[in-house]
mmCIF file of C-alpha atoms in Angstrom:
data_model
loop_
_atom_site.group_PDB
_atom_site.id
_atom_site.type_symbol
_atom_site.label_atom_id
_atom_site.label_comp_id
_atom_site.label_asym_id
_atom_site.label_seq_id
_atom_site.Cartn_x
_atom_site.Cartn_y
_atom_site.Cartn_z
ATOM 1 C CA UNK A 1 -33.511 -15.228 -53.104
ATOM 2 C CA UNK A 2 -36.127 -17.627 -54.758
ATOM 3 C CA UNK A 3 -39.025 -16.882 -57.181
ATOM 4 C CA UNK A 4 -41.751 -20.126 -58.400
ATOM 5 C CA UNK A 5 -42.753 -17.917 -62.206
ATOM 6 C CA UNK A 6 -45.402 -18.947 -63.747
ATOM 7 C CA UNK A 7 -46.880 -17.907 -66.898
ATOM 8 C CA UNK A 8 -49.995 -16.523 -67.075
ATOM 9 C CA UNK A 9 -53.219 -15.176 -69.323
ATOM 10 C CA UNK A 10 -55.045 -14.010 -66.279
ATOM 11 C CA UNK A 11 -53.977 -13.338 -62.349
ATOM 12 C CA UNK A 12 -55.190 -11.075 -59.327
ATOM 13 C CA UNK A 13 -54.827 -10.581 -55.624
ATOM 14 C CA UNK A 14 -57.013 -9.292 -52.793
ATOM 15 C CA UNK A 15 -55.120 -8.396 -49.972
ATOM 16 C CA UNK A 16 -57.837 -8.851 -46.554
ATOM 17 C CA UNK A 17 -60.558 -7.939 -49.212
ATOM 18 C CA UNK A 18 -59.096 -5.613 -51.676
ATOM 19 C CA UNK A 19 -57.911 -6.527 -55.275
ATOM 20 C CA UNK A 20 -54.561 -5.278 -54.957
ATOM 21 C CA UNK A 21 -53.246 -5.601 -58.539
ATOM 22 C CA UNK A 22 -54.114 -7.576 -61.128
ATOM 23 C CA UNK A 23 -52.552 -8.506 -64.762
ATOM 24 C CA UNK A 24 -53.709 -10.328 -68.154
ATOM 25 C CA UNK A 25 -50.974 -11.922 -69.946
ATOM 26 C CA UNK A 26 -47.615 -12.390 -68.226
ATOM 27 C CA UNK A 27 -46.283 -13.773 -65.198
ATOM 28 C CA UNK A 28 -47.454 -14.023 -61.535
ATOM 29 C CA UNK A 29 -44.400 -14.167 -59.594
ATOM 30 C CA UNK A 30 -44.104 -15.761 -56.187
ATOM 31 C CA UNK A 31 -41.005 -14.156 -54.396
ATOM 32 C CA UNK A 32 -39.166 -15.311 -50.982
ATOM 33 C CA UNK A 33 -36.357 -13.700 -49.619
ATOM 34 C CA UNK A 34 -33.827 -15.236 -47.246
ATOM 35 C CA UNK A 35 -31.674 -14.124 -44.924
ATOM 36 C CA UNK A 36 -29.057 -14.207 -46.867
ATOM 37 C CA UNK A 37 -30.183 -12.580 -49.569
ATOM 38 C CA UNK A 38 -28.445 -8.994 -51.012
ATOM 39 C CA UNK A 39 -28.628 -6.072 -53.640
ATOM 40 C CA UNK A 40 -26.904 -8.913 -56.155
ATOM 41 C CA UNK A 41 -29.725 -11.160 -55.922
ATOM 42 C CA UNK A 42 -32.458 -8.820 -56.803
ATOM 43 C CA UNK A 43 -30.308 -8.347 -59.636
ATOM 44 C CA UNK A 44 -30.419 -11.561 -60.671
ATOM 45 C CA UNK A 45 -33.782 -12.676 -60.342
ATOM 46 C CA UNK A 46 -34.701 -9.454 -62.032
ATOM 47 C CA UNK A 47 -32.778 -10.580 -65.691
ATOM 48 C CA UNK A 48 -33.714 -14.584 -65.034
ATOM 49 C CA UNK A 49 -37.343 -12.932 -65.233
ATOM 50 C CA UNK A 50 -37.236 -9.867 -68.418
ATOM 51 C CA UNK A 51 -35.645 -12.615 -70.121
ATOM 52 C CA UNK A 52 -36.949 -15.793 -69.683
ATOM 53 C CA UNK A 53 -37.759 -17.013 -73.415
ATOM 54 C CA UNK A 54 -41.170 -18.945 -72.324
ATOM 55 C CA UNK A 55 -43.472 -17.547 -74.416
ATOM 56 C CA UNK A 56 -44.578 -18.516 -78.213
ATOM 57 C CA UNK A 57 -42.678 -17.403 -81.515
ATOM 58 C CA UNK A 58 -44.606 -17.371 -84.648
ATOM 59 C CA UNK A 59 -43.612 -20.707 -84.928
ATOM 60 C CA UNK A 60 -44.967 -21.975 -81.928
ATOM 61 C CA UNK A 61 -41.563 -22.628 -80.097
ATOM 62 C CA UNK A 62 -40.673 -21.309 -76.106
ATOM 63 C CA UNK A 63 -38.695 -18.397 -77.851
ATOM 64 C CA UNK A 64 -40.074 -14.892 -76.550
ATOM 65 C CA UNK A 65 -39.289 -12.826 -73.731
ATOM 66 C CA UNK A 66 -41.395 -11.115 -71.964
ATOM 67 C CA UNK A 67 -39.184 -7.690 -72.935
ATOM 68 C CA UNK A 68 -40.125 -9.478 -76.904
ATOM 69 C CA UNK A 69 -44.090 -9.941 -75.980
ATOM 70 C CA UNK A 70 -43.929 -5.719 -74.560
ATOM 71 C CA UNK A 71 -41.903 -4.542 -78.419
ATOM 72 C CA UNK A 72 -43.832 -6.251 -80.009
ATOM 73 C CA UNK A 73 -46.995 -4.229 -78.504
ATOM 74 C CA UNK A 74 -48.709 -6.191 -76.341
ATOM 75 C CA UNK A 75 -49.828 -6.086 -73.404
ATOM 76 C CA UNK A 76 -47.691 -7.798 -70.898
ATOM 77 C CA UNK A 77 -47.238 -7.755 -66.965
ATOM 78 C CA UNK A 78 -45.938 -9.314 -64.145
ATOM 79 C CA UNK A 79 -47.330 -9.702 -60.716
ATOM 80 C CA UNK A 80 -45.343 -9.475 -57.570
ATOM 81 C CA UNK A 81 -46.671 -11.008 -54.837
ATOM 82 C CA UNK A 82 -44.150 -12.019 -51.489
ATOM 83 C CA UNK A 83 -44.105 -15.495 -50.241
ATOM 84 C CA UNK A 84 -41.690 -15.943 -47.438
ATOM 85 C CA UNK A 85 -43.131 -19.675 -47.305
ATOM 86 C CA UNK A 86 -40.778 -20.875 -50.240
ATOM 87 C CA UNK A 87 -38.168 -20.984 -48.057
ATOM 88 C CA UNK A 88 -40.658 -23.454 -45.393
ATOM 89 C CA UNK A 89 -37.642 -26.064 -44.999
ATOM 90 C CA UNK A 90 -39.960 -29.482 -44.087
ATOM 91 C CA UNK A 91 -36.822 -31.506 -44.213
ATOM 92 C CA UNK A 92 -37.604 -32.286 -40.853
ATOM 93 C CA UNK A 93 -40.560 -33.615 -39.277
ATOM 94 C CA UNK A 94 -44.310 -32.109 -39.878
ATOM 95 C CA UNK A 95 -44.243 -28.450 -39.340
ATOM 96 C CA UNK A 96 -42.069 -26.435 -42.130
ATOM 97 C CA UNK A 97 -39.120 -24.426 -40.375
ATOM 98 C CA UNK A 98 -39.216 -20.920 -41.850
ATOM 99 C CA UNK A 99 -35.288 -19.452 -40.214
ATOM 100 C CA UNK A 100 -33.799 -19.466 -43.614
ATOM 101 C CA UNK A 101 -37.298 -16.477 -44.757
ATOM 102 C CA UNK A 102 -35.575 -12.722 -43.826
ATOM 103 C CA UNK A 103 -37.604 -11.048 -41.161
ATOM 104 C CA UNK A 104 -39.856 -9.155 -42.947
ATOM 105 C CA UNK A 105 -38.423 -5.639 -42.455
ATOM 106 C CA UNK A 106 -35.836 -7.235 -44.660
ATOM 107 C CA UNK A 107 -37.272 -8.700 -46.990
ATOM 108 C CA UNK A 108 -39.661 -5.950 -47.740
ATOM 109 C CA UNK A 109 -36.831 -3.502 -49.006
ATOM 110 C CA UNK A 110 -36.002 -6.551 -51.562
ATOM 111 C CA UNK A 111 -38.476 -7.248 -52.767
ATOM 112 C CA UNK A 112 -39.288 -3.377 -52.990
ATOM 113 C CA UNK A 113 -36.193 -3.683 -54.657
ATOM 114 C CA UNK A 114 -37.226 -6.339 -57.041
ATOM 115 C CA UNK A 115 -40.452 -4.056 -57.536
ATOM 116 C CA UNK A 116 -38.267 -1.123 -59.434
ATOM 117 C CA UNK A 117 -35.784 -3.473 -60.752
ATOM 118 C CA UNK A 118 -38.728 -5.197 -62.934
ATOM 119 C CA UNK A 119 -39.712 -1.580 -63.852
ATOM 120 C CA UNK A 120 -36.850 -0.257 -64.623
ATOM 121 C CA UNK A 121 -36.770 -2.709 -67.723
ATOM 122 C CA UNK A 122 -39.809 -1.179 -69.116
ATOM 123 C CA UNK A 123 -42.242 -3.863 -67.459
ATOM 124 C CA UNK A 124 -45.831 -3.059 -66.180
ATOM 125 C CA UNK A 125 -45.471 -4.386 -62.046
ATOM 126 C CA UNK A 126 -48.707 -5.374 -60.409
ATOM 127 C CA UNK A 127 -48.570 -5.925 -56.342
ATOM 128 C CA UNK A 128 -49.775 -7.692 -53.476
ATOM 129 C CA UNK A 129 -50.000 -5.620 -50.250
ATOM 130 C CA UNK A 130 -46.722 -6.930 -48.143
ATOM 131 C CA UNK A 131 -47.381 -8.659 -44.796
ATOM 132 C CA UNK A 132 -50.840 -8.939 -45.467
ATOM 133 C CA UNK A 133 -53.445 -12.030 -46.343
ATOM 134 C CA UNK A 134 -53.667 -12.814 -49.711
ATOM 135 C CA UNK A 135 -55.579 -14.626 -51.999
ATOM 136 C CA UNK A 136 -53.630 -15.076 -55.664
ATOM 137 C CA UNK A 137 -56.089 -16.233 -58.469
ATOM 138 C CA UNK A 138 -53.971 -17.947 -61.164
ATOM 139 C CA UNK A 139 -54.859 -19.118 -64.077
ATOM 140 C CA UNK A 140 -51.117 -20.222 -65.629
ATOM 141 C CA UNK A 141 -50.493 -20.933 -69.117
ATOM 142 C CA UNK A 142 -49.291 -23.617 -70.694
ATOM 143 C CA UNK A 143 -48.752 -24.790 -68.207
ATOM 144 C CA UNK A 144 -45.691 -23.115 -67.255
ATOM 145 C CA UNK A 145 -44.383 -22.376 -63.936
ATOM 146 C CA UNK A 146 -40.224 -22.386 -63.364
ATOM 147 C CA UNK A 147 -38.050 -22.188 -60.312
ATOM 148 C CA UNK A 148 -35.365 -19.852 -60.004
ATOM 149 C CA UNK A 149 -32.998 -19.502 -56.748
ATOM 150 C CA UNK A 150 -30.392 -16.740 -56.615
ATOM 151 C CA UNK A 151 -28.293 -18.786 -54.883
ATOM 152 C CA UNK A 152 -28.376 -21.471 -57.862
ATOM 153 C CA UNK A 153 -29.629 -24.218 -55.453
ATOM 154 C CA UNK A 154 -31.692 -26.027 -58.136
#
């Protein structure tokens, strides 16, 4: 499982002309599911997202997680958007190969488990609409952008 995690001051997703999710502050997460992924990968990604220390403390250091921001009474959330193209292999030729991306049926189940896992941490999670054409607006804060891979490939 792969995730592109962006710290944002605003993010929203519009699916086929209708806004389906929006957050003011927190994380925009683009999530890709591979054919090899299982529940353990969902747990790894959820734990990483919930506990990444990439928000400033009182000294301006990246030392606080999104959970800590919530405990401080701040309104932070996660906008979770499915993104099968994270498994696009561009090493050969000019057209990406998506053979490593999970089929939609498998991917949607694991995507929903990630959503539920993040909510179990107490995070407010907004989403796009699975298998639709989406437009994602992101105001990246910092900018802070991190890549996560449950197989620890990078």
